[in-house]
Amino acid sequence: MTTPRFTRAIVRPPSSTFAQGLTRAALGPPDLALALAQHEAYGRALESCGLAVTRLPPDPDHPDSTFVEDTAVLTPRLAVLSRPGAPERAGEVASIRGAVEALGLPVAAIEAPGTLDGGDVCEAGGTFFVGISGRTNEEGARQLAALLSKEGFEATAVDVRGEPDLLHLKSGLAWLGDRTLAVTGPLAGRPELAGWDLVEVDLAESYAANCVLVNGRLLVAAGFPRFAAALRARGTELVELETSEFRKMDGGLSCLSLRI
Ligand code: CIR
């Protein structure tokens, strides 16, 4: 299995309305100045991994629009505009469409009644795990699987509706390269993941499971020492990033960028 090299990323800094976004976390309101600084460090980390980063303007009409990953699924052969499951986020797709089209890939879209958030789509070396969640419905997952299969990719649905701690599939699942996945406890015994090597993230560190492999380095949330130690013991090079302000809005590392 080859690890793809990403060359480009799209990000959008949080806007003045960031604190009005959706959240289930009881961590208090985010500090916008700190969120902007953390976002800037995130963009620089992507650049240090060799990506050209497109920074879209902040979009105060859409408080959650910094979580760009939810608006599209990018593959080397096809971009798919999503149809977010939270009605409050529906308008984000129109505002990212131009940036996705500018990537020069064929562009498809999830259609009603399908819903799909990009945070439910975990790519693992040509295999796509597609979460069915509170945001992504079966029809959305089916449409995406059909689009991916036409491009020669495998798609496996993983129903996480019974897992209240998982906003999205990628809240508890990440690809670590080769045949290895990071998983939180609720996903560890899932038959859909049979045959994969699993690195289980401690319950107390489950937020850190949302990490992103970028050109041989793993971007991971700072402040989760056991997970970091387990990864280093495997020889993984880590880029630890502060994400406290995004966590307050239920966001992790992966949702802050679209990568191709
Ligand atoms: C939401 O609830 O939609 C946003 N506040 C957070 C989205 C995080 N996205 C992601 O994990 N892919």
PDB file of C-alpha atoms and ligand atoms in Angstrom:
ATOM      1  CA  MET A   1       0.000   0.000   0.000  1.00  0.00           C
ATOM      2  CA  THR A   2       1.411   3.367  -0.954  1.00  0.00           C
ATOM      3  CA  THR A   3       1.002   6.426   1.194  1.00  0.00           C
ATOM      4  CA  PRO A   4      -0.284   9.243  -1.005  1.00  0.00           C
ATOM      5  CA  ARG A   5       1.574  12.506  -1.056  1.00  0.00           C
ATOM      6  CA  PHE A   6      -0.619  15.492  -0.492  1.00  0.00           C
ATOM      7  CA  THR A   7       0.311  18.627  -2.389  1.00  0.00           C
ATOM      8  CA  ARG A   8      -2.507  21.044  -1.591  1.00  0.00           C
ATOM      9  CA  ALA A   9      -4.805  21.965   1.249  1.00  0.00           C
ATOM     10  CA  ILE A  10      -7.738  24.304   1.724  1.00  0.00           C
ATOM     11  CA  VAL A  11      -8.324  25.943   5.094  1.00  0.00           C
ATOM     12  CA  ARG A  12     -10.557  28.729   6.351  1.00  0.00           C
ATOM     13  CA  PRO A  13      -9.761  30.618   9.561  1.00  0.00           C
ATOM     14  CA  PRO A  14     -12.486  30.913  12.176  1.00  0.00           C
ATOM     15  CA  SER A  15     -14.557  34.081  11.892  1.00  0.00           C
ATOM     16  CA  SER A  16     -15.978  36.579  14.373  1.00  0.00           C
ATOM     17  CA  THR A  17     -19.040  34.321  14.788  1.00  0.00           C
ATOM     18  CA  PHE A  18     -17.009  31.183  15.590  1.00  0.00           C
ATOM     19  CA  ALA A  19     -18.462  30.877  19.105  1.00  0.00           C
ATOM     20  CA  GLN A  20     -21.982  30.656  17.636  1.00  0.00           C
ATOM     21  CA  GLY A  21     -21.265  27.342  15.922  1.00  0.00           C
ATOM     22  CA  LEU A  22     -22.684  23.988  16.931  1.00  0.00           C
ATOM     23  CA  THR A  23     -21.167  22.252  19.920  1.00  0.00           C
ATOM     24  CA  ARG A  24     -21.945  19.540  22.428  1.00  0.00           C
ATOM     25  CA  ALA A  25     -18.722  20.084  24.362  1.00  0.00           C
ATOM     26  CA  ALA A  26     -19.201  21.750  27.721  1.00  0.00           C
ATOM     27  CA  LEU A  27     -15.817  23.457  27.621  1.00  0.00           C
ATOM     28  CA  GLY A  28     -16.900  27.089  27.504  1.00  0.00           C
ATOM     29  CA  PRO A  29     -16.751  29.568  24.640  1.00  0.00           C
ATOM     30  CA  PRO A  30     -13.683  29.630  22.409  1.00  0.00           C
ATOM     31  CA  ASP A  31     -11.209  32.518  22.504  1.00  0.00           C
ATOM     32  CA  LEU A  32     -11.144  33.818  18.926  1.00  0.00           C
ATOM     33  CA  ALA A  33      -7.643  35.295  19.079  1.00  0.00           C
ATOM     34  CA  LEU A  34      -6.244  32.016  20.377  1.00  0.00           C
ATOM     35  CA  ALA A  35      -8.248  30.046  17.810  1.00  0.00           C
ATOM     36  CA  LEU A  36      -6.763  32.208  15.051  1.00  0.00           C
ATOM     37  CA  ALA A  37      -3.252  31.628  16.384  1.00  0.00           C
ATOM     38  CA  GLN A  38      -3.854  27.872  16.594  1.00  0.00           C
ATOM     39  CA  HIS A  39      -5.287  27.912  13.090  1.00  0.00           C
ATOM     40  CA  GLU A  40      -2.278  29.801  11.761  1.00  0.00           C
ATOM     41  CA  ALA A  41       0.060  27.231  13.352  1.00  0.00           C
ATOM     42  CA  TYR A  42      -2.010  24.464  11.746  1.00  0.00           C
ATOM     43  CA  GLY A  43      -1.657  26.059   8.314  1.00  0.00           C
ATOM     44  CA  ARG A  44       2.084  26.451   8.815  1.00  0.00           C
ATOM     45  CA  ALA A  45       2.344  22.790   9.855  1.00  0.00           C
ATOM     46  CA  LEU A  46       0.693  21.761   6.589  1.00  0.00           C
ATOM     47  CA  GLU A  47       3.149  23.975   4.715  1.00  0.00           C
ATOM     48  CA  SER A  48       6.056  22.428   6.592  1.00  0.00           C
ATOM     49  CA  CYS A  49       4.828  19.045   5.323  1.00  0.00           C
ATOM     50  CA  GLY A  50       5.155  20.368   1.771  1.00  0.00           C
ATOM     51  CA  LEU A  51       1.569  21.406   0.998  1.00  0.00           C
ATOM     52  CA  ALA A  52       0.526  24.599  -0.771  1.00  0.00           C
ATOM     53  CA  VAL A  53      -2.202  25.974   1.474  1.00  0.00           C
ATOM     54  CA  THR A  54      -5.161  27.988   0.158  1.00  0.00           C
ATOM     55  CA  ARG A  55      -6.512  30.186   2.954  1.00  0.00           C
ATOM     56  CA  LEU A  56     -10.123  31.132   2.254  1.00  0.00           C
ATOM     57  CA  PRO A  57     -11.493  34.297   3.832  1.00  0.00           C
ATOM     58  CA  PRO A  58     -13.278  33.898   7.182  1.00  0.00           C
ATOM     59  CA  ASP A  59     -17.019  33.455   6.654  1.00  0.00           C
ATOM     60  CA  PRO A  60     -19.051  34.998   9.491  1.00  0.00           C
ATOM     61  CA  ASP A  61     -22.313  33.897   7.850  1.00  0.00           C
ATOM     62  CA  HIS A  62     -21.348  30.326   8.703  1.00  0.00           C
ATOM     63  CA  PRO A  63     -19.932  29.991  12.223  1.00  0.00           C
ATOM     64  CA  ASP A  64     -18.724  26.395  11.678  1.00  0.00           C
ATOM     65  CA  SER A  65     -17.123  27.121   8.320  1.00  0.00           C
ATOM     66  CA  THR A  66     -13.584  26.729   9.667  1.00  0.00           C
ATOM     67  CA  PHE A  67     -14.352  22.972   9.741  1.00  0.00           C
ATOM     68  CA  VAL A  68     -13.918  22.790   5.965  1.00  0.00           C
ATOM     69  CA  GLU A  69     -13.381  19.035   5.919  1.00  0.00           C
ATOM     70  CA  ASP A  70     -17.086  18.448   6.406  1.00  0.00           C
ATOM     71  CA  THR A  71     -18.006  20.160   3.131  1.00  0.00           C
ATOM     72  CA  ALA A  72     -16.283  17.849   0.655  1.00  0.00           C
ATOM     73  CA  VAL A  73     -14.481  14.569   0.129  1.00  0.00           C
ATOM     74  CA  LEU A  74     -11.347  14.813  -1.973  1.00  0.00           C
ATOM     75  CA  THR A  75      -9.741  11.897  -3.753  1.00  0.00           C
ATOM     76  CA  PRO A  76      -6.944  11.985  -6.331  1.00  0.00           C
ATOM     77  CA  ARG A  77      -9.518  11.373  -9.093  1.00  0.00           C
ATOM     78  CA  LEU A  78     -12.727  13.001  -7.893  1.00  0.00           C
ATOM     79  CA  ALA A  79     -13.993  15.686  -5.539  1.00  0.00           C
ATOM     80  CA  VAL A  80     -17.397  15.189  -3.959  1.00  0.00           C
ATOM     81  CA  LEU A  81     -19.269  18.112  -2.456  1.00  0.00           C
ATOM     82  CA  SER A  82     -21.040  16.970   0.671  1.00  0.00           C
ATOM     83  CA  ARG A  83     -24.522  17.707   1.944  1.00  0.00           C
ATOM     84  CA  PRO A  84     -24.044  18.403   5.662  1.00  0.00           C
ATOM     85  CA  GLY A  85     -26.367  16.667   8.060  1.00  0.00           C
ATOM     86  CA  ALA A  86     -26.775  19.726  10.288  1.00  0.00           C
ATOM     87  CA  PRO A  87     -29.136  22.180   8.538  1.00  0.00           C
ATOM     88  CA  GLU A  88     -27.201  25.075  10.105  1.00  0.00           C
ATOM     89  CA  ARG A  89     -24.190  24.059   7.999  1.00  0.00           C
ATOM     90  CA  ALA A  90     -25.911  23.567   4.638  1.00  0.00           C
ATOM     91  CA  GLY A  91     -24.775  26.953   3.267  1.00  0.00           C
ATOM     92  CA  GLU A  92     -21.093  26.089   3.717  1.00  0.00           C
ATOM     93  CA  VAL A  93     -21.067  23.931   0.601  1.00  0.00           C
ATOM     94  CA  ALA A  94     -21.932  26.773  -1.772  1.00  0.00           C
ATOM     95  CA  SER A  95     -19.220  28.879  -0.195  1.00  0.00           C
ATOM     96  CA  ILE A  96     -16.508  26.243  -0.675  1.00  0.00           C
ATOM     97  CA  ARG A  97     -17.595  25.082  -4.140  1.00  0.00           C
ATOM     98  CA  GLY A  98     -15.332  27.526  -6.008  1.00  0.00           C
ATOM     99  CA  ALA A  99     -12.231  26.480  -4.076  1.00  0.00           C
ATOM    100  CA  VAL A 100     -12.992  22.795  -4.674  1.00  0.00           C
ATOM    101  CA  GLU A 101     -13.636  23.395  -8.379  1.00  0.00           C
ATOM    102  CA  ALA A 102     -10.326  25.261  -8.603  1.00  0.00           C
ATOM    103  CA  LEU A 103      -8.499  22.029  -7.722  1.00  0.00           C
ATOM    104  CA  GLY A 104      -9.168  20.897 -11.284  1.00  0.00           C
ATOM    105  CA  LEU A 105     -10.750  17.542 -10.405  1.00  0.00           C
ATOM    106  CA  PRO A 106     -14.104  16.298 -11.692  1.00  0.00           C
ATOM    107  CA  VAL A 107     -16.671  17.414  -9.103  1.00  0.00           C
ATOM    108  CA  ALA A 108     -19.710  15.379  -8.005  1.00  0.00           C
ATOM    109  CA  ALA A 109     -22.174  16.129  -5.219  1.00  0.00           C
ATOM    110  CA  ILE A 110     -24.237  14.264  -2.659  1.00  0.00           C
ATOM    111  CA  GLU A 111     -27.915  14.810  -3.493  1.00  0.00           C
ATOM    112  CA  ALA A 112     -31.036  14.940  -1.316  1.00  0.00           C
ATOM    113  CA  PRO A 113     -32.218  13.001   0.561  1.00  0.00           C
ATOM    114  CA  GLY A 114     -28.632  11.971   1.198  1.00  0.00           C
ATOM    115  CA  THR A 115     -26.648  13.769   3.872  1.00  0.00           C
ATOM    116  CA  LEU A 116     -22.916  13.405   4.371  1.00  0.00           C
ATOM    117  CA  ASP A 117     -20.275  15.216   6.418  1.00  0.00           C
ATOM    118  CA  GLY A 118     -16.656  14.827   5.322  1.00  0.00           C
ATOM    119  CA  GLY A 119     -15.778  14.098   8.955  1.00  0.00           C
ATOM    120  CA  ASP A 120     -17.449  10.744   8.463  1.00  0.00           C
ATOM    121  CA  VAL A 121     -15.088   9.729   5.670  1.00  0.00           C
ATOM    122  CA  CYS A 122     -11.761   8.153   6.615  1.00  0.00           C
ATOM    123  CA  GLU A 123      -9.448   7.336   3.742  1.00  0.00           C
ATOM    124  CA  ALA A 124      -6.907   4.636   4.463  1.00  0.00           C
ATOM    125  CA  GLY A 125      -4.680   4.042   1.458  1.00  0.00           C
ATOM    126  CA  GLY A 126      -7.397   3.678  -1.172  1.00  0.00           C
ATOM    127  CA  THR A 127     -10.007   2.212   1.186  1.00  0.00           C
ATOM    128  CA  PHE A 128     -12.662   4.607   2.428  1.00  0.00           C
ATOM    129  CA  PHE A 129     -14.488   3.982   5.688  1.00  0.00           C
ATOM    130  CA  VAL A 130     -17.765   5.891   5.589  1.00  0.00           C
ATOM    131  CA  GLY A 131     -19.484   6.544   8.884  1.00  0.00           C
ATOM    132  CA  ILE A 132     -23.240   6.525   9.198  1.00  0.00           C
ATOM    133  CA  SER A 133     -23.795   8.941  12.037  1.00  0.00           C
ATOM    134  CA  GLY A 134     -26.052  11.665  13.337  1.00  0.00           C
ATOM    135  CA  ARG A 135     -24.812  13.713  10.356  1.00  0.00           C
ATOM    136  CA  THR A 136     -24.352  11.184   7.534  1.00  0.00           C
ATOM    137  CA  ASN A 137     -27.350   9.063   6.614  1.00  0.00           C
ATOM    138  CA  GLU A 138     -27.440   5.726   4.843  1.00  0.00           C
ATOM    139  CA  GLU A 139     -28.405   7.338   1.554  1.00  0.00           C
ATOM    140  CA  GLY A 140     -25.493   9.784   1.720  1.00  0.00           C
ATOM    141  CA  ALA A 141     -23.080   6.945   2.496  1.00  0.00           C
ATOM    142  CA  ARG A 142     -24.572   4.892  -0.357  1.00  0.00           C
ATOM    143  CA  GLN A 143     -24.176   7.742  -2.850  1.00  0.00           C
ATOM    144  CA  LEU A 144     -20.577   8.317  -1.824  1.00  0.00           C
ATOM    145  CA  ALA A 145     -19.756   4.598  -2.018  1.00  0.00           C
ATOM    146  CA  ALA A 146     -21.227   4.469  -5.545  1.00  0.00           C
ATOM    147  CA  LEU A 147     -19.170   7.488  -6.652  1.00  0.00           C
ATOM    148  CA  LEU A 148     -16.002   6.067  -5.109  1.00  0.00           C
ATOM    149  CA  SER A 149     -16.500   2.628  -6.540  1.00  0.00           C
ATOM    150  CA  LYS A 150     -16.766   4.099 -10.063  1.00  0.00           C
ATOM    151  CA  GLU A 151     -13.278   5.495  -9.459  1.00  0.00           C
ATOM    152  CA  GLY A 152     -11.976   2.111  -8.317  1.00  0.00           C
ATOM    153  CA  PHE A 153     -11.944   2.819  -4.579  1.00  0.00           C
ATOM    154  CA  GLU A 154     -13.350   0.512  -1.929  1.00  0.00           C
ATOM    155  CA  ALA A 155     -15.891   1.916   0.516  1.00  0.00           C
ATOM    156  CA  THR A 156     -16.944   0.275   3.760  1.00  0.00           C
ATOM    157  CA  ALA A 157     -19.822   1.665   5.802  1.00  0.00           C
ATOM    158  CA  VAL A 158     -19.394   1.863   9.568  1.00  0.00           C
ATOM    159  CA  ASP A 159     -22.553   2.652  11.479  1.00  0.00           C
ATOM    160  CA  VAL A 160     -21.677   4.747  14.547  1.00  0.00           C
ATOM    161  CA  ARG A 161     -25.196   5.901  15.408  1.00  0.00           C
ATOM    162  CA  GLY A 162     -25.045   3.825  18.575  1.00  0.00           C
ATOM    163  CA  GLU A 163     -21.897   5.640  19.759  1.00  0.00           C
ATOM    164  CA  PRO A 164     -22.944   8.927  21.357  1.00  0.00           C
ATOM    165  CA  ASP A 165     -19.329  10.012  21.886  1.00  0.00           C
ATOM    166  CA  LEU A 166     -18.631   9.996  18.146  1.00  0.00           C
ATOM    167  CA  LEU A 167     -19.913  13.109  16.391  1.00  0.00           C
ATOM    168  CA  HIS A 168     -18.344  11.722  13.238  1.00  0.00           C
ATOM    169  CA  LEU A 169     -16.584   8.482  12.365  1.00  0.00           C
ATOM    170  CA  LYS A 170     -13.262  10.318  12.372  1.00  0.00           C
ATOM    171  CA  SER A 171     -13.882  11.435  15.947  1.00  0.00           C
ATOM    172  CA  GLY A 172     -12.729   7.896  16.720  1.00  0.00           C
ATOM    173  CA  LEU A 173     -10.807   6.636  13.696  1.00  0.00           C
ATOM    174  CA  ALA A 174      -7.711   7.724  11.782  1.00  0.00           C
ATOM    175  CA  TRP A 175      -5.346   6.130   9.317  1.00  0.00           C
ATOM    176  CA  LEU A 176      -1.760   5.816  10.552  1.00  0.00           C
ATOM    177  CA  GLY A 177      -0.317   4.463   7.292  1.00  0.00           C
ATOM    178  CA  ASP A 178       0.048   0.952   5.840  1.00  0.00           C
ATOM    179  CA  ARG A 179      -2.602  -1.284   7.431  1.00  0.00           C
ATOM    180  CA  THR A 180      -2.753   0.575  10.728  1.00  0.00           C
ATOM    181  CA  LEU A 181      -5.587   2.600  12.197  1.00  0.00           C
ATOM    182  CA  ALA A 182      -5.939   4.607  15.404  1.00  0.00           C
ATOM    183  CA  VAL A 183      -9.251   3.794  17.070  1.00  0.00           C
ATOM    184  CA  THR A 184     -11.120   4.677  20.206  1.00  0.00           C
ATOM    185  CA  GLY A 185     -12.571   1.897  22.356  1.00  0.00           C
ATOM    186  CA  PRO A 186     -16.060   1.841  20.816  1.00  0.00           C
ATOM    187  CA  LEU A 187     -14.581   1.055  17.396  1.00  0.00           C
ATOM    188  CA  ALA A 188     -11.874  -1.385  18.473  1.00  0.00           C
ATOM    189  CA  GLY A 189     -13.936  -4.551  18.093  1.00  0.00           C
ATOM    190  CA  ARG A 190     -15.830  -3.583  14.976  1.00  0.00           C
ATOM    191  CA  PRO A 191     -15.968  -6.301  12.309  1.00  0.00           C
ATOM    192  CA  GLU A 192     -15.549  -3.679   9.555  1.00  0.00           C
ATOM    193  CA  LEU A 193     -12.019  -3.083  10.855  1.00  0.00           C
ATOM    194  CA  ALA A 194     -11.054  -6.761  11.031  1.00  0.00           C
ATOM    195  CA  GLY A 195      -7.724  -7.409   9.347  1.00  0.00           C
ATOM    196  CA  TRP A 196      -6.363  -3.957  10.214  1.00  0.00           C
ATOM    197  CA  ASP A 197      -3.757  -3.346  12.891  1.00  0.00           C
ATOM    198  CA  LEU A 198      -5.334  -1.156  15.522  1.00  0.00           C
ATOM    199  CA  VAL A 199      -3.656   1.309  17.879  1.00  0.00           C
ATOM    200  CA  GLU A 200      -6.243   1.861  20.574  1.00  0.00           C
ATOM    201  CA  VAL A 201      -6.474   5.336  22.076  1.00  0.00           C
ATOM    202  CA  ASP A 202      -7.145   5.435  25.841  1.00  0.00           C
ATOM    203  CA  LEU A 203     -10.595   6.606  26.806  1.00  0.00           C
ATOM    204  CA  ALA A 204      -9.116   9.620  28.606  1.00  0.00           C
ATOM    205  CA  GLU A 205      -7.276  10.623  25.425  1.00  0.00           C
ATOM    206  CA  SER A 206      -9.988   9.806  22.906  1.00  0.00           C
ATOM    207  CA  TYR A 207     -10.022  13.340  21.464  1.00  0.00           C
ATOM    208  CA  ALA A 208      -6.517  12.677  20.109  1.00  0.00           C
ATOM    209  CA  ALA A 209      -7.769   9.853  17.870  1.00  0.00           C
ATOM    210  CA  ASN A 210      -8.644  12.504  15.297  1.00  0.00           C
ATOM    211  CA  CYS A 211      -5.158  12.848  13.851  1.00  0.00           C
ATOM    212  CA  VAL A 212      -3.986  13.289  10.256  1.00  0.00           C
ATOM    213  CA  LEU A 213      -1.177  11.587   8.376  1.00  0.00           C
ATOM    214  CA  VAL A 214       0.424  14.126   6.033  1.00  0.00           C
ATOM    215  CA  ASN A 215       3.345  13.076   3.886  1.00  0.00           C
ATOM    216  CA  GLY A 216       4.912  10.775   6.435  1.00  0.00           C
ATOM    217  CA  ARG A 217       4.254  12.926   9.497  1.00  0.00           C
ATOM    218  CA  LEU A 218       1.311  12.634  11.826  1.00  0.00           C
ATOM    219  CA  LEU A 219      -0.433  15.840  12.871  1.00  0.00           C
ATOM    220  CA  VAL A 220      -1.787  15.134  16.333  1.00  0.00           C
ATOM    221  CA  ALA A 221      -3.407  17.173  19.093  1.00  0.00           C
ATOM    222  CA  ALA A 222      -0.947  18.272  21.782  1.00  0.00           C
ATOM    223  CA  GLY A 223      -1.548  17.243  25.385  1.00  0.00           C
ATOM    224  CA  PHE A 224      -2.204  13.519  25.018  1.00  0.00           C
ATOM    225  CA  PRO A 225       1.021  11.929  26.242  1.00  0.00           C
ATOM    226  CA  ARG A 226       0.068   8.253  26.233  1.00  0.00           C
ATOM    227  CA  PHE A 227      -1.097   8.297  22.642  1.00  0.00           C
ATOM    228  CA  ALA A 228       1.953  10.326  21.629  1.00  0.00           C
ATOM    229  CA  ALA A 229       4.262   7.840  23.364  1.00  0.00           C
ATOM    230  CA  ALA A 230       2.555   4.882  21.661  1.00  0.00           C
ATOM    231  CA  LEU A 231       2.951   6.547  18.281  1.00  0.00           C
ATOM    232  CA  ARG A 232       6.601   7.448  18.858  1.00  0.00           C
ATOM    233  CA  ALA A 233       7.266   3.860  19.939  1.00  0.00           C
ATOM    234  CA  ARG A 234       6.033   2.823  16.475  1.00  0.00           C
ATOM    235  CA  GLY A 235       8.515   5.223  14.896  1.00  0.00           C
ATOM    236  CA  THR A 236       5.926   7.788  13.850  1.00  0.00           C
ATOM    237  CA  GLU A 237       7.144  11.342  13.435  1.00  0.00           C
ATOM    238  CA  LEU A 238       4.669  13.616  15.220  1.00  0.00           C
ATOM    239  CA  VAL A 239       3.716  17.242  14.715  1.00  0.00           C
ATOM    240  CA  GLU A 240       1.850  18.178  17.887  1.00  0.00           C
ATOM    241  CA  LEU A 241      -0.571  21.062  17.554  1.00  0.00           C
ATOM    242  CA  GLU A 242      -2.651  23.011  20.046  1.00  0.00           C
ATOM    243  CA  THR A 243      -6.355  22.623  19.326  1.00  0.00           C
ATOM    244  CA  SER A 244      -8.060  23.705  22.564  1.00  0.00           C
ATOM    245  CA  GLU A 245     -10.275  26.338  20.945  1.00  0.00           C
ATOM    246  CA  PHE A 246     -11.472  24.014  18.177  1.00  0.00           C
ATOM    247  CA  ARG A 247     -12.176  21.267  20.700  1.00  0.00           C
ATOM    248  CA  LYS A 248     -14.583  23.648  22.449  1.00  0.00           C
ATOM    249  CA  MET A 249     -16.567  23.635  19.203  1.00  0.00           C
ATOM    250  CA  ASP A 250     -16.358  19.830  18.775  1.00  0.00           C
ATOM    251  CA  GLY A 251     -13.664  20.113  16.117  1.00  0.00           C
ATOM    252  CA  GLY A 252     -10.500  18.085  15.749  1.00  0.00           C
ATOM    253  CA  LEU A 253      -7.410  18.363  13.607  1.00  0.00           C
ATOM    254  CA  SER A 254      -8.675  16.686  10.485  1.00  0.00           C
ATOM    255  CA  CYS A 255     -11.762  18.873  10.128  1.00  0.00           C
ATOM    256  CA  LEU A 256      -9.661  22.031   9.753  1.00  0.00           C
ATOM    257  CA  SER A 257      -8.480  21.192   6.244  1.00  0.00           C
ATOM    258  CA  LEU A 258      -9.315  19.597   2.940  1.00  0.00           C
ATOM    259  CA  ARG A 259      -6.262  17.851   1.559  1.00  0.00           C
ATOM    260  CA  ILE A 260      -5.393  16.485  -1.846  1.00  0.00           C
TER     261      ILE A 260
HETATM  262  C1  CIR B   1     -20.177  20.791  14.100  1.00  0.00           C
HETATM  263  O1  CIR B   1     -20.803  20.425  15.099  1.00  0.00           O
HETATM  264  O2  CIR B   1     -20.539  20.525  12.971  1.00  0.00           O
HETATM  265  C2  CIR B   1     -18.936  21.632  14.295  1.00  0.00           C
HETATM  266  N1  CIR B   1     -19.074  22.476  15.428  1.00  0.00           N
HETATM  267  C3  CIR B   1     -17.736  20.744  14.459  1.00  0.00           C
HETATM  268  C4  CIR B   1     -17.433  19.919  13.248  1.00  0.00           C
HETATM  269  C5  CIR B   1     -16.216  19.114  13.402  1.00  0.00           C
HETATM  270  N2  CIR B   1     -15.938  18.415  12.210  1.00  0.00           N
HETATM  271  C6  CIR B   1     -15.310  17.275  12.157  1.00  0.00           C
HETATM  272  O3  CIR B   1     -14.970  16.709  13.171  1.00  0.00           O
HETATM  273  N3  CIR B   1     -15.100  16.745  10.965  1.00  0.00           N
END
